Coordinates of C-alpha atoms in Angstrom, one line a residue:
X144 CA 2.3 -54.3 32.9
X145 CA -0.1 -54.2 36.3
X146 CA 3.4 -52.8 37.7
X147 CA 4.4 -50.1 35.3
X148 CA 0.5 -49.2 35.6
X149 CA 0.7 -48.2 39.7
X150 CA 3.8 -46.5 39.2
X151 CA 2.6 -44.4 36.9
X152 CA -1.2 -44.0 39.0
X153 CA 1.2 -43.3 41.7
X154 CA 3.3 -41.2 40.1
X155 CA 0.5 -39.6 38.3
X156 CA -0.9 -38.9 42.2
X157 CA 2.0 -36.9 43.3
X158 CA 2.5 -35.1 40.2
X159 CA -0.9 -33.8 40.1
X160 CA -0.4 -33.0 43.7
X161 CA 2.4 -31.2 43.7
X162 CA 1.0 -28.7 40.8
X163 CA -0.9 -27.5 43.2
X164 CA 1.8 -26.3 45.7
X165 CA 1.6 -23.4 47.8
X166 CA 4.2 -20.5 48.2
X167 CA 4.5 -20.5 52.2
X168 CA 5.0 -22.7 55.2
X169 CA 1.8 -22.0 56.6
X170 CA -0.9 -23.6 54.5
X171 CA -4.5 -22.4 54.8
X172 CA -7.0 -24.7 54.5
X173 CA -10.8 -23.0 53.9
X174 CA -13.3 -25.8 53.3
X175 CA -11.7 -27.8 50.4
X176 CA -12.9 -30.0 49.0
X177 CA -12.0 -34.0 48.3
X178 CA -11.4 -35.5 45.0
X179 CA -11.4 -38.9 43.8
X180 CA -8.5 -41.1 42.6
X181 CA -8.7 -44.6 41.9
X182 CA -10.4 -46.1 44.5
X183 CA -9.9 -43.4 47.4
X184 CA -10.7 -39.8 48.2
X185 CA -7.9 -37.3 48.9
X186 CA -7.3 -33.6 49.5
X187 CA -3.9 -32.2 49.2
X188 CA -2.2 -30.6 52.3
X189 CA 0.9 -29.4 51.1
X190 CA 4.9 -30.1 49.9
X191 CA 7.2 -29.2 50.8
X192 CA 11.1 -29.8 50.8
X193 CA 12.5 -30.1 54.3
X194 CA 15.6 -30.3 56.0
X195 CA 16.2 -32.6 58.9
X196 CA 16.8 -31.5 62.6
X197 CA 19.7 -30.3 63.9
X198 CA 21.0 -32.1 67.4
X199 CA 18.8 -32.0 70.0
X200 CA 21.3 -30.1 72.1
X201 CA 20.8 -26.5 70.3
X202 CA 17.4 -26.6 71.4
X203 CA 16.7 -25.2 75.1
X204 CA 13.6 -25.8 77.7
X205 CA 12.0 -22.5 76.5
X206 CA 12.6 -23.0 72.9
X207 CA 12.1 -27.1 72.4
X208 CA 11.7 -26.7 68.7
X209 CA 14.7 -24.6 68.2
X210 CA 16.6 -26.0 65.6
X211 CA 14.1 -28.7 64.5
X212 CA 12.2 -29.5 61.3
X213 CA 8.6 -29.9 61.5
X214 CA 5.0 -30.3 60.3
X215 CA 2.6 -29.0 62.8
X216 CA -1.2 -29.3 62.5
X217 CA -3.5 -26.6 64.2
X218 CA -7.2 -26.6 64.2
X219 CA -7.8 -29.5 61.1
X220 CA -11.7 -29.9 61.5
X221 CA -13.4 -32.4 59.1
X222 CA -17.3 -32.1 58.3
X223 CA -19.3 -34.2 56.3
X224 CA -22.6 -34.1 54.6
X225 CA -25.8 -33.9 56.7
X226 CA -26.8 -37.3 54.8
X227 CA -23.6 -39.3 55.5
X228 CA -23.8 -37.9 59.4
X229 CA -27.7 -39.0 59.4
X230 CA -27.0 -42.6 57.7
X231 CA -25.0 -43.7 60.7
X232 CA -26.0 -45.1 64.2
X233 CA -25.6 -42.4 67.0
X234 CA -24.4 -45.1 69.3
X235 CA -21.8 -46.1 67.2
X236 CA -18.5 -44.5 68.5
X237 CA -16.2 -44.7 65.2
X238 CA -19.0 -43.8 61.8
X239 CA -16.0 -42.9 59.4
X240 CA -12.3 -42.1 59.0
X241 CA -10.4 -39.5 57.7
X242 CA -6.5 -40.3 57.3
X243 CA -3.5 -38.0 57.3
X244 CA -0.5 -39.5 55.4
X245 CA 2.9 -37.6 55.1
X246 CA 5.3 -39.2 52.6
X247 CA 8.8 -38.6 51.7
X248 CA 8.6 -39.2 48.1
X249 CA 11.5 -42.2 48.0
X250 CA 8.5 -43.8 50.2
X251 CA 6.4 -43.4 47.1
X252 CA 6.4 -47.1 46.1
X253 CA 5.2 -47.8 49.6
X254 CA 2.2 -46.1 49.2
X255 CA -0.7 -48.1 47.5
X256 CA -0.8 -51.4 46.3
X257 CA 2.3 -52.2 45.3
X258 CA 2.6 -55.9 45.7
X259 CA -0.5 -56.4 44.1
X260 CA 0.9 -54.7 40.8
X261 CA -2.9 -52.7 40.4
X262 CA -3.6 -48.7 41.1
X263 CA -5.9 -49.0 44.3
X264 CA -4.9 -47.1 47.1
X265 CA -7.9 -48.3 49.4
X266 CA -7.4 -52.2 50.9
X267 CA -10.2 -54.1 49.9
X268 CA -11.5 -57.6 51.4
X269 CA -9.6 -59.5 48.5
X270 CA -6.2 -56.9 49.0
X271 CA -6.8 -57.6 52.8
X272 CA -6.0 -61.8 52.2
X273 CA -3.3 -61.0 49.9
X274 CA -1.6 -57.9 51.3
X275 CA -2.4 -58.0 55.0
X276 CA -4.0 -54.6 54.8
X277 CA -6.9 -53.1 57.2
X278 CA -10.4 -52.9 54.9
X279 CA -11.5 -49.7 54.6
X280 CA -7.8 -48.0 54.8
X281 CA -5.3 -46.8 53.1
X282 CA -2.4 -49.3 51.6
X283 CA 0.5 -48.6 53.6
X284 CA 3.7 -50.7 53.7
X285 CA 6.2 -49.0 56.3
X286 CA 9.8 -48.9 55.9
X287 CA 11.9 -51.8 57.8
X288 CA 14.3 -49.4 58.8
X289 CA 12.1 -46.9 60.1
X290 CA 8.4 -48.4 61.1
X291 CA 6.4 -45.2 61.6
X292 CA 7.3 -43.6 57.4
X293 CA 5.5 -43.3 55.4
X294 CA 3.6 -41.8 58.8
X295 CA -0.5 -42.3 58.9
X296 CA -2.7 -39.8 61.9
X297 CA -6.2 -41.5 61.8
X298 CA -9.0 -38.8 62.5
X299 CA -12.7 -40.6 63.1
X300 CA -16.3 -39.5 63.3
X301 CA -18.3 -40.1 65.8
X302 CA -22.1 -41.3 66.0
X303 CA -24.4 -38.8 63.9
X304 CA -21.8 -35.9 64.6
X305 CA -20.8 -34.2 61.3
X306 CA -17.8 -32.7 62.8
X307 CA -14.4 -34.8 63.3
X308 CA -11.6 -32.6 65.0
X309 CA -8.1 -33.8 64.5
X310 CA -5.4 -33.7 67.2
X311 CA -2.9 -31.4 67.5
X312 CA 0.1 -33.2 66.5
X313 CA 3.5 -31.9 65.5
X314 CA 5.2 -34.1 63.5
X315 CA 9.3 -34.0 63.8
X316 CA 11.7 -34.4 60.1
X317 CA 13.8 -36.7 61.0
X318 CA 15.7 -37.0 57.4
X319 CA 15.9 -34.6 54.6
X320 CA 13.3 -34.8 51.4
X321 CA 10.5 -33.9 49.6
X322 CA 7.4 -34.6 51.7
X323 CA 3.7 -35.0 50.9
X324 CA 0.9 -33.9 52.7
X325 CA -2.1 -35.5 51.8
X326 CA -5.9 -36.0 53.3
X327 CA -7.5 -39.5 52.5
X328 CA -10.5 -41.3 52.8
X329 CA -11.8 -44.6 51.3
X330 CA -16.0 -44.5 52.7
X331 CA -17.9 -43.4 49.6
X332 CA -20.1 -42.4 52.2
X333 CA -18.4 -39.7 52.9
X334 CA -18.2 -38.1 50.1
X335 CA -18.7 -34.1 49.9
X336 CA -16.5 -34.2 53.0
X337 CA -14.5 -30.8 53.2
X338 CA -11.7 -29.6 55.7
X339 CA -10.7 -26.5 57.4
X340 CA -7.8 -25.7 59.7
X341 CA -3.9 -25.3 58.7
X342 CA -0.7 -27.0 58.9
X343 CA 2.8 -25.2 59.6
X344 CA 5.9 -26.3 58.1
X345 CA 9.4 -25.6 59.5
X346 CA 12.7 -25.8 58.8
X347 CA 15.6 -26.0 61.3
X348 CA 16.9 -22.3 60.4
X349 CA 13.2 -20.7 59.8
X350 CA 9.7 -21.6 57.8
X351 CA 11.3 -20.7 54.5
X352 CA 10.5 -24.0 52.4
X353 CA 13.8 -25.9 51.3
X354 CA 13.6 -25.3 47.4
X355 CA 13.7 -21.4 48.4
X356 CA 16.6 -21.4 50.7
X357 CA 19.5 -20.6 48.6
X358 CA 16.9 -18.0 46.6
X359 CA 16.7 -15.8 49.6
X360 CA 21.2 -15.8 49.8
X361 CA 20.9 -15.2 45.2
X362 CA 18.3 -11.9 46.3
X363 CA 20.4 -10.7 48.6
X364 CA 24.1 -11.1 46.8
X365 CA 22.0 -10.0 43.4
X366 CA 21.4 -6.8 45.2
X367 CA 24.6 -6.4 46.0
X368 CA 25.4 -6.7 42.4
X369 CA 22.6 -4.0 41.2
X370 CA 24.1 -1.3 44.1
X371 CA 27.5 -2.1 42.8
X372 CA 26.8 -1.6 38.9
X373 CA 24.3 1.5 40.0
X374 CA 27.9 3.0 41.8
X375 CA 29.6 2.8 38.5
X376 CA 26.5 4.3 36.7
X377 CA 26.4 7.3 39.3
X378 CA 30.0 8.0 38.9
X379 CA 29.9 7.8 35.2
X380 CA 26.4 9.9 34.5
X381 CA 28.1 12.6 37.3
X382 CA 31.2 12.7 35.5
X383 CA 29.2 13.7 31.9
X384 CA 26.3 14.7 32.8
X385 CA 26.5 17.6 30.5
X386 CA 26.8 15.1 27.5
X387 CA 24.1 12.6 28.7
X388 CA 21.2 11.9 26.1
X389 CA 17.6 10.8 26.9
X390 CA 18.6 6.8 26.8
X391 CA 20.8 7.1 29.6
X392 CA 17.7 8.2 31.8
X393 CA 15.8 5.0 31.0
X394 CA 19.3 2.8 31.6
X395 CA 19.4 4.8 35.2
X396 CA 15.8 3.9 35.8
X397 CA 16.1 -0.3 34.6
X398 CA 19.0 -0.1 37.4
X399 CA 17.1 1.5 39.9
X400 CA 14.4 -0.9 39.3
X401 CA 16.6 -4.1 39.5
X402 CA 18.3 -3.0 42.5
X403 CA 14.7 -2.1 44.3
X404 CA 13.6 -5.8 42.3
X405 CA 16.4 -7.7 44.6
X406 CA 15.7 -6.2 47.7
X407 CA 12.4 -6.5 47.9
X408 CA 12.6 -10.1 46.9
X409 CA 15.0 -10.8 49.5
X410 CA 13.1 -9.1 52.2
X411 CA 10.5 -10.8 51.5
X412 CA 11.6 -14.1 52.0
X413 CA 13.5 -13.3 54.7
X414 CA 10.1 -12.1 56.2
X415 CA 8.5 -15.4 55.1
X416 CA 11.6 -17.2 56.8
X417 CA 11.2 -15.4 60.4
X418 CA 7.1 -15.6 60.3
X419 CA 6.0 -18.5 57.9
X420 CA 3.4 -16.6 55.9
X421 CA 4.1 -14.1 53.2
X422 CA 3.8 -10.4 54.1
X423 CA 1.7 -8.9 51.5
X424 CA 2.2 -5.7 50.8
X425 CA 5.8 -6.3 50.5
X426 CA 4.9 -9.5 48.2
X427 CA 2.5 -7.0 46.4
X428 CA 5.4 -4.6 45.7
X429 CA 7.9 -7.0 44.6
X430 CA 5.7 -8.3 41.9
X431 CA 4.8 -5.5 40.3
X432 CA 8.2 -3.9 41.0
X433 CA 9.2 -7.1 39.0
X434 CA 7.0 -6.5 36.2
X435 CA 7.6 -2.6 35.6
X436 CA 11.6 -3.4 35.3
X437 CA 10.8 -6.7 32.8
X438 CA 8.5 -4.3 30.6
X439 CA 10.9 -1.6 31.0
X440 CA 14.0 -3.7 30.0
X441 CA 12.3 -4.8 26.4
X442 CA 11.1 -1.3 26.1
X443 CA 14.8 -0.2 26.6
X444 CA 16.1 -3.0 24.0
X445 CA 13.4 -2.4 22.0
X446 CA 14.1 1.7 21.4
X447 CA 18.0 0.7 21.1
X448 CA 17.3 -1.4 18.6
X449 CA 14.9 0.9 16.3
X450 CA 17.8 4.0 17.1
X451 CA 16.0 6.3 19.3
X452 CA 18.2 8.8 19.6
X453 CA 21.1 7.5 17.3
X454 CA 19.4 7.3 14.0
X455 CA 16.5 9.2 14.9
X456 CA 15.4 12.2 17.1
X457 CA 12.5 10.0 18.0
X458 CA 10.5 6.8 17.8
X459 CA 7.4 7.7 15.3
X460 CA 6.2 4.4 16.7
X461 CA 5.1 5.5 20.3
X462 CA 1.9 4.1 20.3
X463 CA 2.7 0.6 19.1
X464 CA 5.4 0.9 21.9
X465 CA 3.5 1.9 24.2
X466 CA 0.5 -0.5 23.5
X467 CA 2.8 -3.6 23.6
X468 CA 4.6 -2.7 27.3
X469 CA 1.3 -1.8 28.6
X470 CA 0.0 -5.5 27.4
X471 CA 2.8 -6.6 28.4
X472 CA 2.9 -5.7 32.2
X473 CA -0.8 -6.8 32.8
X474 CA -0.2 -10.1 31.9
X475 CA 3.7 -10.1 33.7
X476 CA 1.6 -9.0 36.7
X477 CA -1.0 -11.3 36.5
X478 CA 1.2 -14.2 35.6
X479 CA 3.4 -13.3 38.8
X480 CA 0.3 -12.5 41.3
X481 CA -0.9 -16.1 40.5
X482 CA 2.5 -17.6 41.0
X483 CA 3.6 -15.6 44.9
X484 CA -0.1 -15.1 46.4
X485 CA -2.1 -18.0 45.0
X486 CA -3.0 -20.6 47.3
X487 CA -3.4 -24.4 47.1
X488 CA -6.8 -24.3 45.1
X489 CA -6.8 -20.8 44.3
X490 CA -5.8 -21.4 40.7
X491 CA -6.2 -25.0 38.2
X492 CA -2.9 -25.8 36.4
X493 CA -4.9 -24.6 33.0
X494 CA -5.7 -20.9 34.5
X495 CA -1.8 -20.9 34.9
X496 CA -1.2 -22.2 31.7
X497 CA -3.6 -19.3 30.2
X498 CA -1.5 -16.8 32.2
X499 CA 2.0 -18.0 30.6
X500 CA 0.8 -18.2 27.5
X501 CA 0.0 -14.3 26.7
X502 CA 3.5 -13.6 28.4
X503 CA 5.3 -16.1 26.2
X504 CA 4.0 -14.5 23.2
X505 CA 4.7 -11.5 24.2
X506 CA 8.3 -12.6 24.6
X507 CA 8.1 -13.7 20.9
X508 CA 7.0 -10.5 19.7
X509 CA 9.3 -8.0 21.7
X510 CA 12.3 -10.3 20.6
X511 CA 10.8 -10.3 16.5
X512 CA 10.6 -6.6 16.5
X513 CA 13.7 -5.9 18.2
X514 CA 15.6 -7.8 16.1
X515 CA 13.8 -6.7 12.9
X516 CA 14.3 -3.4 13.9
X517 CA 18.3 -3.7 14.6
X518 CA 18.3 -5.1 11.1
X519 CA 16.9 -2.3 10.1
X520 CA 19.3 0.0 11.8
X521 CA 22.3 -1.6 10.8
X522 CA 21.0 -1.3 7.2
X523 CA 20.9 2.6 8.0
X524 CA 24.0 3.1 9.3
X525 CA 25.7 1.1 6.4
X526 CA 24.4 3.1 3.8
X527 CA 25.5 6.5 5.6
X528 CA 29.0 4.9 6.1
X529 CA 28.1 5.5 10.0
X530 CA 31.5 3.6 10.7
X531 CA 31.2 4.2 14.9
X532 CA 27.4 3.8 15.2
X533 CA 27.9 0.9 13.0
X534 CA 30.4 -1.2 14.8
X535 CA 28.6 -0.5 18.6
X536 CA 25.6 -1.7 17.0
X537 CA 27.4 -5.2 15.3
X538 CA 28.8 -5.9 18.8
X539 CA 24.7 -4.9 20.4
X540 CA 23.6 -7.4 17.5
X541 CA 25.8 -10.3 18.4
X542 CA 25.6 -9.9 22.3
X543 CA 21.9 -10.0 21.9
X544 CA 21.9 -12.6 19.4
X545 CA 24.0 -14.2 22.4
X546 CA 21.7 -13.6 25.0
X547 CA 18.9 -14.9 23.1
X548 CA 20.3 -18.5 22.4
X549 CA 21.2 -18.9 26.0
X550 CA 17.4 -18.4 26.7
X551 CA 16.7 -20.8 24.4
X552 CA 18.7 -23.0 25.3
X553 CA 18.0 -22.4 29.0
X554 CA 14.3 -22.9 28.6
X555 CA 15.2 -26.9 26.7
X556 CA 17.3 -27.4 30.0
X557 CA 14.6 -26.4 32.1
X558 CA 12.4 -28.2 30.6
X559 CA 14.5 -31.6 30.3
X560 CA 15.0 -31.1 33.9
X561 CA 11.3 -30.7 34.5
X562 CA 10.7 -33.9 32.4
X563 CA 13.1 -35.6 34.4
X564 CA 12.2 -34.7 37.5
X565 CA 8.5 -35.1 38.4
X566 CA 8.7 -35.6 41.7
X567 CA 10.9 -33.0 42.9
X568 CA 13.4 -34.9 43.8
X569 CA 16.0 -32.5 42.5
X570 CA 14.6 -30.2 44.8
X571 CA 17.8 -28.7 46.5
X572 CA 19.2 -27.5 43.2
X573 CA 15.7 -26.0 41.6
X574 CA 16.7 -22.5 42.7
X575 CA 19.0 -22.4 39.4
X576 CA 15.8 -22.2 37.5
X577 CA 14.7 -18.6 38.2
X578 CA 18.0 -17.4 39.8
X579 CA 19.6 -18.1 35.8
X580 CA 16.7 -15.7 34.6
X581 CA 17.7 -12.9 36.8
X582 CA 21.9 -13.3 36.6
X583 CA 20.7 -13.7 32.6
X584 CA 18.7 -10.0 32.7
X585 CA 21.7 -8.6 35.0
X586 CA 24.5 -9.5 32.2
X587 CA 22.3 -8.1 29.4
X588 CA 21.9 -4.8 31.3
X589 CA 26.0 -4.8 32.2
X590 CA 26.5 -5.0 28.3
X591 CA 24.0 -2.0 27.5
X592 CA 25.9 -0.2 30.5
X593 CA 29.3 -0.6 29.1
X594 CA 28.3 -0.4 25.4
X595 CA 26.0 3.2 26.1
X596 CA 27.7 4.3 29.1
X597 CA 28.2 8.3 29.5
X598 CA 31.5 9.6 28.0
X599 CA 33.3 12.8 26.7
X600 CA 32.5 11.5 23.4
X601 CA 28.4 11.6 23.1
X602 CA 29.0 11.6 19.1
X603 CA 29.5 8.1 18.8
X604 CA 26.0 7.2 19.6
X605 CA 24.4 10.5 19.3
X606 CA 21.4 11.5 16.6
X607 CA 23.5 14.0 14.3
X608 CA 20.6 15.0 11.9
X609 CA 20.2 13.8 8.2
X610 CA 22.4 15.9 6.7
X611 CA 24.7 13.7 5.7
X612 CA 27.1 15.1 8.6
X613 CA 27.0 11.6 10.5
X614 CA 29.9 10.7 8.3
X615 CA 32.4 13.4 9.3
X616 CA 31.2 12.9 13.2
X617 CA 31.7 9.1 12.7
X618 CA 35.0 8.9 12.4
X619 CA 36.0 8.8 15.8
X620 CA 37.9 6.3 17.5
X621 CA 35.9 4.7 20.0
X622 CA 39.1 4.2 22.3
X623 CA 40.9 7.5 22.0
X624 CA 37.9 9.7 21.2
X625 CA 39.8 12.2 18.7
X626 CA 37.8 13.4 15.6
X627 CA 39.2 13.1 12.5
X628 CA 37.7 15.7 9.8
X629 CA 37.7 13.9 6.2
X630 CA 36.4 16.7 4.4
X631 CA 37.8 19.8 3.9
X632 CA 35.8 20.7 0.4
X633 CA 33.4 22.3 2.6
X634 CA 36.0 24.3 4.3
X635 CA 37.4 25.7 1.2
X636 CA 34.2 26.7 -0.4
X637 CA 33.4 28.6 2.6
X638 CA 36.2 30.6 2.5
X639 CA 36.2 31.2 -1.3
X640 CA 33.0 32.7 -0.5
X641 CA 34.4 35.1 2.2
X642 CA 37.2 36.3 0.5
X643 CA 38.2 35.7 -3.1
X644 CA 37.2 38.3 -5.7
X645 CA 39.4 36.2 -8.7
X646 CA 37.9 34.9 -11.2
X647 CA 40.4 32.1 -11.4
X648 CA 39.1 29.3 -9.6
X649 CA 42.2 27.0 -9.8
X650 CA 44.2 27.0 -6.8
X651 CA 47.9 25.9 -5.9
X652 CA 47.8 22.8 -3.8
X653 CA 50.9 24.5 -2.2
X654 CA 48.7 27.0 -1.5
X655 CA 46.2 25.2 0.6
X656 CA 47.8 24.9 3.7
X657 CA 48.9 28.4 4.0
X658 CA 44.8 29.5 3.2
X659 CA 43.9 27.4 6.2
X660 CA 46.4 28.7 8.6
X661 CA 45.1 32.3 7.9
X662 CA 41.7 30.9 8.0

């Protein structure tokens, strides 16, 4: 029971640690503060996962680090409280200890006391008969097959000073994982201790964390994918551009978007990659690029769905429309502001959950009203006998319908594989998460392309008034495009207006065709 109880105080450590991630390889650290756990004191200093070194033989005399993997530390200051620096003996030349431990998380049961079977992570003078541990330190049992992991950098004060200054140190990955960064301490007299400084993180091929590598290759082939649908758009919309309607605009501009959406995501990572640290205007512009093409996607589904321009000249909802995108991209923006430029602190796990859950509902209430209002539509067309309109919007329906259980099911996967993965172990396939979302939006807007793309034939999607015409423009064959007139009553009362002066209005079916060839 003791034993199930550390793993999960462990456990529970590095989970709460790793909520609090950042989004680059260089983390900033501006007096943070320490907070307690168990019996110790800790800060966290980053995760990260990393690749290990390539052979030392890429690597030349003028570039040593070329081609390794590393964790670098640069300018990590400690200061503690006037009290705690006054409480001590100036001639004393260690008055407290700061630790640095980096852990690959398959190290995790190493870390605390383990043997023991309790949840301190600070030896005490019973631990130290039992364990063989230092008093005052951190519970560390290291690896038989490699002695120096999990890897402790001791930092001490001196006398009355209140400043401890850590080393420079650059500490080389060896072997490929997910690896903790974490500050400790185990004197309650230091508490209110904060630290300043940063550490860098590097992979062999650039600083771009691990989990994001294959993300920056999905940006840039997704781009690919956006320029080549946005060719077949061009070619179409040039080829009938005299019979294009107002929805084809707002397909050109979701494309436009998407394609801009890509390649400023994969810029900047690629940025990120070559400098370590996010370049934020470009960061700045990919966000909010992001968030104009979500809103303007629903917005697109949404105005399908109600018929704009099918069913009906226009919306006569435009302010409910425009209400719910503009809510909409505030919180999108928000929501992905927090997520690409907050830092390690910034932000508590419940601020994000705040942020997620406006957008969430959101979701909910774009996907209820689109689908409320296709019902409606098909219900519309059905009664006019819209036999065309009808069928494209059946095949929408079910394609959406489609889309919309693959979300759902998506989001159970994602969070099973959450659940199941606490630690990050699955690191080096977490990229499928988001990169499903965006292949996911990229079908959806394929299907609108092909479904509503620009033809010879506007008809077949085009508003036609209430006149009860729609029928006669509706039979058309989607695939050959001829028209088909079904009623000729109107044709013959027009021309017995013109030209008959007999009173007898019974005509000679024989005589029918004849009338129309000299009409």
């Amino acid at each position: 029971m003791k034993h199930s109880t550390y793993k999960l105080s462990i456990g529970f450590l590095l989970v709460f640690l790793y909520t609090f991630k950042v989004s680059a390889s260089i983390h900033e650290y501006k007096d943070e503060q320490f907070i307690p756990k168990s019996n110790a004191f800790f800060f966290h200093g980053g995760t990260e996962g990393l690749y290990a070194s390539k052979s030392s033989s890429n690597a030349s005399s003028d570039k040593p680090l070329e081609g390794k993997s590393f964790i670098r530390f640069e300018d990590v200051v400690f200061l503690r409280t006037k009290e705690s620096a006054n409480a001590k003996n100036e001639m004393q030349s260690r008055t407290g200890l700061i630790e640095t431990i980096i852990l690959e998380v398959r190290d995790r049961e190493r870390f605390g006391d383990a043997f023991a079977k309790s949840d301190a992570l600070c030896c005490t003078p019973k631990l130290a008969q039992e364990t063989f541990c230092t008093v005052g330190e951190v519970i560390i049992q290291h690896n038989q097959d490699n002695p120096l992991w999990p890897l402790r950098i001791e930092t001490f004060f001196e006398g009355k000073n209140q400043e401890a200054n850590m080393l420079p140190k650059t500490v080389e990955i060896k072997s490929t994982g997910m690896y903790y960064l974490y500050f400790m301490f185990c004197d309650p007299e230091l508490k209110g201790t904060i630290v300043r400084g940063r550490t860098v993180w590097k992979n062999p091929d650039g600083y771009l964390p691990g989990r994001m590598v294959p993300l920056m290759t999905f940006y840039g082939l997704a781009s690919l994918a956006y320029l080549v649908l946005g060719l077949f758009w061009f070619l179409r919309f040039v080829q009938f551009w005299k019979d294009v309607i107002q929805l084809h605009y707002q397909i050109t501009a979701v494309i436009a978007l998407g394609m801009s959406e890509m390649a400023l995501w994969y810029f900047e990572y690629a940025n990120l990659n070559a400098t370590g640290s996010r370049p934020m205007v470009i960061t700045v512009w990919a966000v909010t690029v992001t968030a104009v093409k979500k809103t303007l996607s629903r917005v697109l589904l949404l105005v399908v769905s109600m018929g704009y321009g099918v069913v009906r000249p226009t919306l006569g909802v435009t302010s409910k429309v425009f209400i719910l995108a503009l809510t909409y991209f505030v919180a999108t923006e928000a929501l992905e502001l927090v997520e690409h430029l907050g830092s390690i602190n910034d932000f508590s796990r419940k601020t994000r959950i705040y942020l997620v859950l406006p957008v969430v509902f959101l979701d909910a209430s774009f996907i209820l009203w689109i689908f409320s209002s296709l019902s409606k539509t098909l219900e519309k067309l059905q009664m006019r006998k819209s036999m065309a309109k009808l069928d494209l919007y059946r095949k929408f329906t079910n394609s959406l319908a489609i889309f919309v259980l693959l979300s759902i099911a998506w989001v159970g996967y994602e969070l099973y594989f959450n659940a199941s993965d606490p630690l990050s172990e699955l690191w080096r396939i977490s990229w499928i998460i988001p990169a499903f979302w965006s292949l996911l939006a990229f079908s959806l807007l394929v299907v609108v392309c092909i479904v509503w793309a620009p033809s010879s034939n506007p008809t077949r999607y085009a508003y036609s008034g209430e006149t009860g015409d729609d029928y006669d423009e509706e039979a058309i064959s989607l695939t050959t495009g001829v028209r088909v007139i079904i009623d000729s009553g109107t044709k013959l009362e027009r021309k017995e207006k013109k030209g008959s002066v007999s009173t007898d209005h019974a005509t000679d079916p024989r005589e029918d065709p004849e009338e129309d060839k000299r009409e």
